[in-house]
Coordinates of N, CA and C and ligand atoms in Angstrom, one line a residue:
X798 N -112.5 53.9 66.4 CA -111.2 53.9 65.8 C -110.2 53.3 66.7
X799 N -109.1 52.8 65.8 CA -108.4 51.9 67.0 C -106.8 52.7 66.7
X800 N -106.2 53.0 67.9 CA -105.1 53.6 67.2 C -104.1 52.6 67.4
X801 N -102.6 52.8 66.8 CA -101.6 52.3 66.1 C -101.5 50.9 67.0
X802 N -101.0 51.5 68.5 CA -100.5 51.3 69.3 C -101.3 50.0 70.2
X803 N -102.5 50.2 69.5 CA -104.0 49.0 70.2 C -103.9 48.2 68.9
X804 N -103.9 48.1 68.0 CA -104.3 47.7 67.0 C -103.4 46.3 66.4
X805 N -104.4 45.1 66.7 CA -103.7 43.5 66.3 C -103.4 43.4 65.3
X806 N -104.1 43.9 64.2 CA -103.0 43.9 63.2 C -101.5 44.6 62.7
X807 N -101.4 45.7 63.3 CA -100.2 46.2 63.5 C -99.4 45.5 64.3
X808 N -100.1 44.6 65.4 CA -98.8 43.9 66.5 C -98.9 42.4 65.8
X809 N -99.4 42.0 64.5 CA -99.0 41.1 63.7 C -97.7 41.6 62.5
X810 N -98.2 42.4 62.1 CA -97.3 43.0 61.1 C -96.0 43.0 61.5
X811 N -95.8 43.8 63.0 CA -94.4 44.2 63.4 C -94.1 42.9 63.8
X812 N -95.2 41.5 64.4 CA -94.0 40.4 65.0 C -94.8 40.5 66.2
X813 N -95.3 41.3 67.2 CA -95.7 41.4 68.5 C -96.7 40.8 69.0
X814 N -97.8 40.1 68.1 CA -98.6 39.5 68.1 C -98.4 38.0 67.3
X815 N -98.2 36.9 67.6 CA -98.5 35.7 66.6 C -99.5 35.4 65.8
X816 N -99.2 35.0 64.8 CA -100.3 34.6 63.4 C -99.5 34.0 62.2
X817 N -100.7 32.7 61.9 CA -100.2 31.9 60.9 C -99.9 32.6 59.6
X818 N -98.9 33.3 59.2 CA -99.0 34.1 58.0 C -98.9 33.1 56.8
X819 N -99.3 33.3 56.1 CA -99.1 32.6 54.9 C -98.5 33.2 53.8
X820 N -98.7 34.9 53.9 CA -98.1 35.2 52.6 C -98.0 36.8 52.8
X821 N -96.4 37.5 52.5 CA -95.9 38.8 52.6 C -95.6 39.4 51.6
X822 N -95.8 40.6 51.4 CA -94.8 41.4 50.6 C -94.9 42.7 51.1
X823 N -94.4 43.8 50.5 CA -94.1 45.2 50.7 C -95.0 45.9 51.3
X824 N -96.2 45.2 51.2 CA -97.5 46.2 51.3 C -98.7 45.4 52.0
X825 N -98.3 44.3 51.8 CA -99.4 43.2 52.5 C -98.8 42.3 53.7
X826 N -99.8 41.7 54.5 CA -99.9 40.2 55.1 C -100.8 39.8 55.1
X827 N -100.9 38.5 54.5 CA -101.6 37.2 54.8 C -101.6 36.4 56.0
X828 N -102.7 36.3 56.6 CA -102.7 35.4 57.7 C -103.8 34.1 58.0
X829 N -103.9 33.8 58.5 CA -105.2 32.5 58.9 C -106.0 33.2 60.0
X830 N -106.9 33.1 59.7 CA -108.0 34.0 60.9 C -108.3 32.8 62.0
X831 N -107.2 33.2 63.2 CA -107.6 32.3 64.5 C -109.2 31.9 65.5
X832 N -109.9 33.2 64.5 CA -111.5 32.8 64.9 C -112.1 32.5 63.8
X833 N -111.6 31.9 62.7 CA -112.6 31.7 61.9 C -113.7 30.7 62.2
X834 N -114.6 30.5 61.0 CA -116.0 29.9 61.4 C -115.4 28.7 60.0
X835 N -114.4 28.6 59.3 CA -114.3 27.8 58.7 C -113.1 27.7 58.2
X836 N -112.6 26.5 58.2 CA -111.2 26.3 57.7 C -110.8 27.3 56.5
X837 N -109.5 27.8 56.8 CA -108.8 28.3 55.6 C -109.0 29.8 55.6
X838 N -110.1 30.1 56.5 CA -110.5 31.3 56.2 C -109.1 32.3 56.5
X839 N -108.8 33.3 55.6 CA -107.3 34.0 55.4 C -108.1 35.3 55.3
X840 N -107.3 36.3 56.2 CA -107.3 37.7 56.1 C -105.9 38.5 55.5
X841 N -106.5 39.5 54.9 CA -105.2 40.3 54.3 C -105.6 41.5 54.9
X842 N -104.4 42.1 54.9 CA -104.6 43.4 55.4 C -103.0 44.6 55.3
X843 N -103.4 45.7 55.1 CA -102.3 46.4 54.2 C -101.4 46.6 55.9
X844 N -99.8 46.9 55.5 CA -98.8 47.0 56.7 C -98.9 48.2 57.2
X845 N -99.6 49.4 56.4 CA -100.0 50.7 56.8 C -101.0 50.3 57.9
X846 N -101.0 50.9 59.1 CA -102.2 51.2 60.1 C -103.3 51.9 59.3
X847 N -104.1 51.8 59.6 CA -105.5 52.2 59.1 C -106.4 52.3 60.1
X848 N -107.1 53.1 61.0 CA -108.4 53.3 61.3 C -109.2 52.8 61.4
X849 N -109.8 52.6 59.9 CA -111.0 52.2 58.9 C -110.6 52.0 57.6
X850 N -111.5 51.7 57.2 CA -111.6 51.3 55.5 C -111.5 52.7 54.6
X851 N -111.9 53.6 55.2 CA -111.6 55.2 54.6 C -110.2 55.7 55.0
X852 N -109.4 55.5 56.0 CA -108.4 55.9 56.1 C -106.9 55.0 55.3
X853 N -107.6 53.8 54.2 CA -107.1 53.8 53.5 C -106.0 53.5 52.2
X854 N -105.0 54.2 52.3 CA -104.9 54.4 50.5 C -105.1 53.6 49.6
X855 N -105.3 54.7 48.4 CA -106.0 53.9 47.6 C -105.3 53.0 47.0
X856 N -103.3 53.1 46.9 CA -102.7 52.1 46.9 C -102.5 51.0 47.3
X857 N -103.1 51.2 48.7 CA -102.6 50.3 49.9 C -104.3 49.5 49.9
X858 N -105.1 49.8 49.1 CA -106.3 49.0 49.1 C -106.1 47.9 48.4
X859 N -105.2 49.0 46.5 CA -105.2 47.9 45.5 C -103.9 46.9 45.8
X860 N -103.0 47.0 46.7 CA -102.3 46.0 47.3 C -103.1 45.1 48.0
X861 N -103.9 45.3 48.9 CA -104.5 44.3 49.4 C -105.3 43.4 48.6
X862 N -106.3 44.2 47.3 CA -107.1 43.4 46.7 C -106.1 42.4 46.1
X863 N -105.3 42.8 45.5 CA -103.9 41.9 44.5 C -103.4 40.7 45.1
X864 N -103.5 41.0 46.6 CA -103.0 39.6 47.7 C -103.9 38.8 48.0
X865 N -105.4 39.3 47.6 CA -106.3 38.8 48.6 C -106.8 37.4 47.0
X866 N -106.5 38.2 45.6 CA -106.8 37.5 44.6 C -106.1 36.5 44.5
X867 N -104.2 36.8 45.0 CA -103.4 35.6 44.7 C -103.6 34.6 45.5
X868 N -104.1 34.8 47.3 CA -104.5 34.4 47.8 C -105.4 33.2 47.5
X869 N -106.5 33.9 46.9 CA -107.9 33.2 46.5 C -107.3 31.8 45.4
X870 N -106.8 32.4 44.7 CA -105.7 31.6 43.6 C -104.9 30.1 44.2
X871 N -104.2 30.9 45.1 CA -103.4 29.9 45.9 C -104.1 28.6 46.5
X872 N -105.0 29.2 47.1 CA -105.9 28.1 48.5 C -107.0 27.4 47.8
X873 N -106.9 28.0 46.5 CA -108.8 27.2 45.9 C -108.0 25.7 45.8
X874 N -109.3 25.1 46.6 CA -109.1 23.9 46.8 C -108.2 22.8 47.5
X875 N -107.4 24.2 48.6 CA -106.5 23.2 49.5 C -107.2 23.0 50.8
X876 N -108.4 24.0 51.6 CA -109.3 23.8 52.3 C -110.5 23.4 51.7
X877 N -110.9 22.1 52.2 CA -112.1 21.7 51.8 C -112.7 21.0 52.8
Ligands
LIG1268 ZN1 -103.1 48.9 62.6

């Protein structure tokens, strides 16, 4: 488990860490994954710290899925 204060996606969220975001809202960030294995590859991830995938909410999931879809939406077919 990684707490708050260790955790890169929280020091993306807040600004503390750099990353290509692509896309925000209330509950989400979008970013470009700087290790990807293939162009375009984008991570979402909810602004709540989280643990793990069990720690959380179940709101803060269906935000993510919602971003991860418009996402999917957005990019089909600008990395190729
Ligand atoms: Zn975190």
């Amino acid at each position: 488990m990684t707490s708050e204060t260790a955790c890169e996606f929280c020091a993306i969220v807040t600004g503390r860490l750099h990353a290509e975001i692509l896309f925000e809202d209330e509950s989400t960030v979008a970013f470009l994954d700087n290790t990807a294995v293939m162009e375009g590859h984008t991570l979402v991830i909810p602004k709540v710290h989280a643990a793990d995938i069990w720690a959380i909410s179940e709101d803060d999931a269906a935000a993510v899925m919602r971003t991860a879809h418009r996402m999917a939406a957005l990019l089909d077919g600008v990395f190729t």
